[in-house]
């Protein structure tokens, strides 16, 4: 009986209509952006209290770098997803290197500016990247039925 149910489930075709505007990468990136923006003033405020105006400006720049990095990552993966798994893999690996190069170049461009405080800038970049990625793992679905975010339970 259980084998019949399993075989029937394997033969059952499930159509999932994923619109281009509803790409899982885009949904997840926008959710991370939605969760990161309210935390940004807190990070900027803490940096301002510890390092002053330069710390606040550096933290704001770091947060902007991280959020742009996440959005570019989602856009490139959405683009690559249209062309198959090899393109996704190449885009993931190559895109990571290109985005890290972008961050290094952005840091090199502002390194000698008077408003840059290196410690809050570096801490903000690392903590914001890790914090958003770890926080988002609570909301991402690991199911093909819901390819982006877990569905919300009613009453919660």
mmCIF file of C-alpha atoms in Angstrom:
data_model
loop_
_atom_site.group_PDB
_atom_site.id
_atom_site.type_symbol
_atom_site.label_atom_id
_atom_site.label_comp_id
_atom_site.label_asym_id
_atom_site.label_seq_id
_atom_site.Cartn_x
_atom_site.Cartn_y
_atom_site.Cartn_z
ATOM 1 C CA UNK A 1 0.000 0.000 0.000
ATOM 2 C CA UNK A 2 2.756 2.456 0.981
ATOM 3 C CA UNK A 3 4.711 1.564 -2.163
ATOM 4 C CA UNK A 4 1.616 2.289 -4.271
ATOM 5 C CA UNK A 5 1.197 5.696 -2.639
ATOM 6 C CA UNK A 6 4.897 6.480 -3.136
ATOM 7 C CA UNK A 7 4.798 5.372 -6.770
ATOM 8 C CA UNK A 8 1.671 7.419 -7.390
ATOM 9 C CA UNK A 9 3.293 10.446 -5.778
ATOM 10 C CA UNK A 10 6.402 10.042 -7.932
ATOM 11 C CA UNK A 11 4.324 9.805 -11.107
ATOM 12 C CA UNK A 12 2.117 12.734 -10.183
ATOM 13 C CA UNK A 13 3.021 15.863 -12.085
ATOM 14 C CA UNK A 14 2.956 19.080 -10.123
ATOM 15 C CA UNK A 15 2.910 22.281 -12.118
ATOM 16 C CA UNK A 16 4.489 25.185 -10.336
ATOM 17 C CA UNK A 17 4.016 28.460 -12.133
ATOM 18 C CA UNK A 18 6.927 30.646 -11.143
ATOM 19 C CA UNK A 19 6.629 34.029 -12.763
ATOM 20 C CA UNK A 20 9.839 35.885 -13.656
ATOM 21 C CA UNK A 21 8.861 38.515 -11.081
ATOM 22 C CA UNK A 22 8.487 35.769 -8.479
ATOM 23 C CA UNK A 23 11.959 34.241 -8.827
ATOM 24 C CA UNK A 24 12.987 32.637 -5.517
ATOM 25 C CA UNK A 25 16.312 34.493 -5.504
ATOM 26 C CA UNK A 26 14.549 37.823 -5.877
ATOM 27 C CA UNK A 27 12.033 37.016 -3.148
ATOM 28 C CA UNK A 28 14.768 35.988 -0.710
ATOM 29 C CA UNK A 29 16.970 39.007 -1.505
ATOM 30 C CA UNK A 30 14.066 41.422 -1.069
ATOM 31 C CA UNK A 31 13.177 39.719 2.214
ATOM 32 C CA UNK A 32 16.755 40.165 3.401
ATOM 33 C CA UNK A 33 16.597 43.810 2.346
ATOM 34 C CA UNK A 34 13.305 44.201 4.205
ATOM 35 C CA UNK A 35 14.871 42.741 7.341
ATOM 36 C CA UNK A 36 18.169 44.622 6.991
ATOM 37 C CA UNK A 37 16.820 48.142 6.545
ATOM 38 C CA UNK A 38 15.240 48.405 10.036
ATOM 39 C CA UNK A 39 18.491 47.205 11.634
ATOM 40 C CA UNK A 40 20.617 49.720 9.709
ATOM 41 C CA UNK A 41 19.797 52.735 11.929
ATOM 42 C CA UNK A 42 20.695 50.693 15.004
ATOM 43 C CA UNK A 43 24.105 49.762 13.571
ATOM 44 C CA UNK A 44 24.718 53.340 12.448
ATOM 45 C CA UNK A 45 23.647 54.632 15.868
ATOM 46 C CA UNK A 46 25.905 52.248 17.770
ATOM 47 C CA UNK A 47 28.809 53.155 15.496
ATOM 48 C CA UNK A 48 28.067 56.850 16.053
ATOM 49 C CA UNK A 49 28.107 56.371 19.821
ATOM 50 C CA UNK A 50 31.431 54.532 19.757
ATOM 51 C CA UNK A 51 33.318 56.167 16.840
ATOM 52 C CA UNK A 52 31.415 59.403 16.282
ATOM 53 C CA UNK A 53 30.333 60.840 12.952
ATOM 54 C CA UNK A 54 33.013 58.989 10.987
ATOM 55 C CA UNK A 55 31.896 55.688 12.500
ATOM 56 C CA UNK A 56 28.275 56.375 11.558
ATOM 57 C CA UNK A 57 29.201 57.270 7.968
ATOM 58 C CA UNK A 58 31.451 54.221 7.689
ATOM 59 C CA UNK A 59 28.741 51.919 9.040
ATOM 60 C CA UNK A 60 26.212 53.380 6.604
ATOM 61 C CA UNK A 61 28.600 52.846 3.704
ATOM 62 C CA UNK A 62 29.247 49.264 4.836
ATOM 63 C CA UNK A 63 25.535 48.495 5.090
ATOM 64 C CA UNK A 64 24.952 49.933 1.612
ATOM 65 C CA UNK A 65 27.750 47.742 0.211
ATOM 66 C CA UNK A 66 26.255 44.621 1.765
ATOM 67 C CA UNK A 67 22.715 45.304 0.583
ATOM 68 C CA UNK A 68 23.856 46.093 -2.966
ATOM 69 C CA UNK A 69 25.980 42.928 -2.923
ATOM 70 C CA UNK A 70 22.973 40.797 -1.934
ATOM 71 C CA UNK A 71 20.730 42.366 -4.575
ATOM 72 C CA UNK A 72 23.348 41.907 -7.323
ATOM 73 C CA UNK A 73 23.784 38.292 -6.231
ATOM 74 C CA UNK A 74 20.046 37.634 -6.485
ATOM 75 C CA UNK A 75 19.794 39.333 -9.872
ATOM 76 C CA UNK A 76 22.709 37.370 -11.306
ATOM 77 C CA UNK A 77 21.385 34.050 -9.975
ATOM 78 C CA UNK A 78 17.902 34.783 -11.344
ATOM 79 C CA UNK A 79 19.468 35.488 -14.731
ATOM 80 C CA UNK A 80 21.594 32.330 -14.598
ATOM 81 C CA UNK A 81 18.653 30.173 -13.509
ATOM 82 C CA UNK A 82 17.089 30.613 -16.947
ATOM 83 C CA UNK A 83 20.010 28.824 -18.620
ATOM 84 C CA UNK A 84 20.517 25.696 -16.543
ATOM 85 C CA UNK A 85 22.560 24.283 -13.677
ATOM 86 C CA UNK A 86 25.981 24.756 -15.290
ATOM 87 C CA UNK A 87 25.320 28.445 -15.770
ATOM 88 C CA UNK A 88 24.042 28.721 -12.197
ATOM 89 C CA UNK A 89 27.231 27.107 -10.872
ATOM 90 C CA UNK A 90 29.498 29.282 -13.020
ATOM 91 C CA UNK A 91 27.561 32.402 -12.050
ATOM 92 C CA UNK A 92 27.627 31.519 -8.360
ATOM 93 C CA UNK A 93 31.382 30.983 -8.318
ATOM 94 C CA UNK A 94 32.357 33.705 -10.762
ATOM 95 C CA UNK A 95 29.780 36.133 -9.415
ATOM 96 C CA UNK A 96 31.089 35.687 -5.889
ATOM 97 C CA UNK A 97 34.611 36.552 -7.033
ATOM 98 C CA UNK A 98 33.377 39.565 -8.996
ATOM 99 C CA UNK A 99 31.253 40.832 -6.084
ATOM 100 C CA UNK A 100 34.151 40.454 -3.649
ATOM 101 C CA UNK A 101 36.347 42.352 -6.108
ATOM 102 C CA UNK A 102 33.665 45.060 -6.229
ATOM 103 C CA UNK A 103 33.744 45.329 -2.423
ATOM 104 C CA UNK A 104 37.542 45.501 -2.376
ATOM 105 C CA UNK A 105 37.527 48.204 -5.075
ATOM 106 C CA UNK A 106 34.836 50.169 -3.244
ATOM 107 C CA UNK A 107 36.874 49.990 -0.032
ATOM 108 C CA UNK A 108 40.049 51.004 -1.877
ATOM 109 C CA UNK A 109 38.230 53.967 -3.415
ATOM 110 C CA UNK A 110 37.180 55.383 -0.030
ATOM 111 C CA UNK A 111 40.067 54.171 2.106
ATOM 112 C CA UNK A 112 41.831 57.525 2.341
ATOM 113 C CA UNK A 113 38.703 59.654 2.765
ATOM 114 C CA UNK A 114 38.561 61.657 5.987
ATOM 115 C CA UNK A 115 35.215 60.147 7.029
ATOM 116 C CA UNK A 116 36.321 56.505 6.856
ATOM 117 C CA UNK A 117 36.806 54.685 10.143
ATOM 118 C CA UNK A 118 38.191 51.269 9.257
ATOM 119 C CA UNK A 119 37.075 49.313 12.322
ATOM 120 C CA UNK A 120 33.345 50.133 12.164
ATOM 121 C CA UNK A 121 33.407 49.782 8.373
ATOM 122 C CA UNK A 122 34.954 46.311 8.515
ATOM 123 C CA UNK A 123 32.818 45.175 11.438
ATOM 124 C CA UNK A 124 29.661 46.397 9.745
ATOM 125 C CA UNK A 125 30.436 44.610 6.487
ATOM 126 C CA UNK A 126 31.232 41.302 8.162
ATOM 127 C CA UNK A 127 28.471 41.387 10.779
ATOM 128 C CA UNK A 128 25.803 42.564 8.345
ATOM 129 C CA UNK A 129 26.652 39.886 5.775
ATOM 130 C CA UNK A 130 26.733 37.105 8.338
ATOM 131 C CA UNK A 131 23.828 38.425 10.359
ATOM 132 C CA UNK A 132 21.479 38.718 7.397
ATOM 133 C CA UNK A 133 22.441 35.320 6.001
ATOM 134 C CA UNK A 134 22.045 33.572 9.354
ATOM 135 C CA UNK A 135 18.810 35.408 10.132
ATOM 136 C CA UNK A 136 17.364 34.560 6.722
ATOM 137 C CA UNK A 137 17.957 30.814 7.217
ATOM 138 C CA UNK A 138 14.985 30.867 9.596
ATOM 139 C CA UNK A 139 12.687 31.973 6.783
ATOM 140 C CA UNK A 140 13.991 30.200 3.671
ATOM 141 C CA UNK A 141 12.108 27.100 2.619
ATOM 142 C CA UNK A 142 14.077 23.981 1.745
ATOM 143 C CA UNK A 143 11.174 22.594 -0.225
ATOM 144 C CA UNK A 144 10.371 22.533 -3.913
ATOM 145 C CA UNK A 145 6.741 23.156 -2.992
ATOM 146 C CA UNK A 146 7.740 26.580 -1.643
ATOM 147 C CA UNK A 147 10.950 27.487 -3.496
ATOM 148 C CA UNK A 148 11.612 30.772 -1.705
ATOM 149 C CA UNK A 149 10.286 31.588 1.744
ATOM 150 C CA UNK A 150 8.386 29.316 4.098
ATOM 151 C CA UNK A 151 4.660 29.997 4.043
ATOM 152 C CA UNK A 152 3.391 31.941 7.010
ATOM 153 C CA UNK A 153 1.163 30.119 9.440
ATOM 154 C CA UNK A 154 -2.146 31.758 10.116
ATOM 155 C CA UNK A 155 -2.560 33.133 13.612
ATOM 156 C CA UNK A 156 1.165 33.749 14.148
#
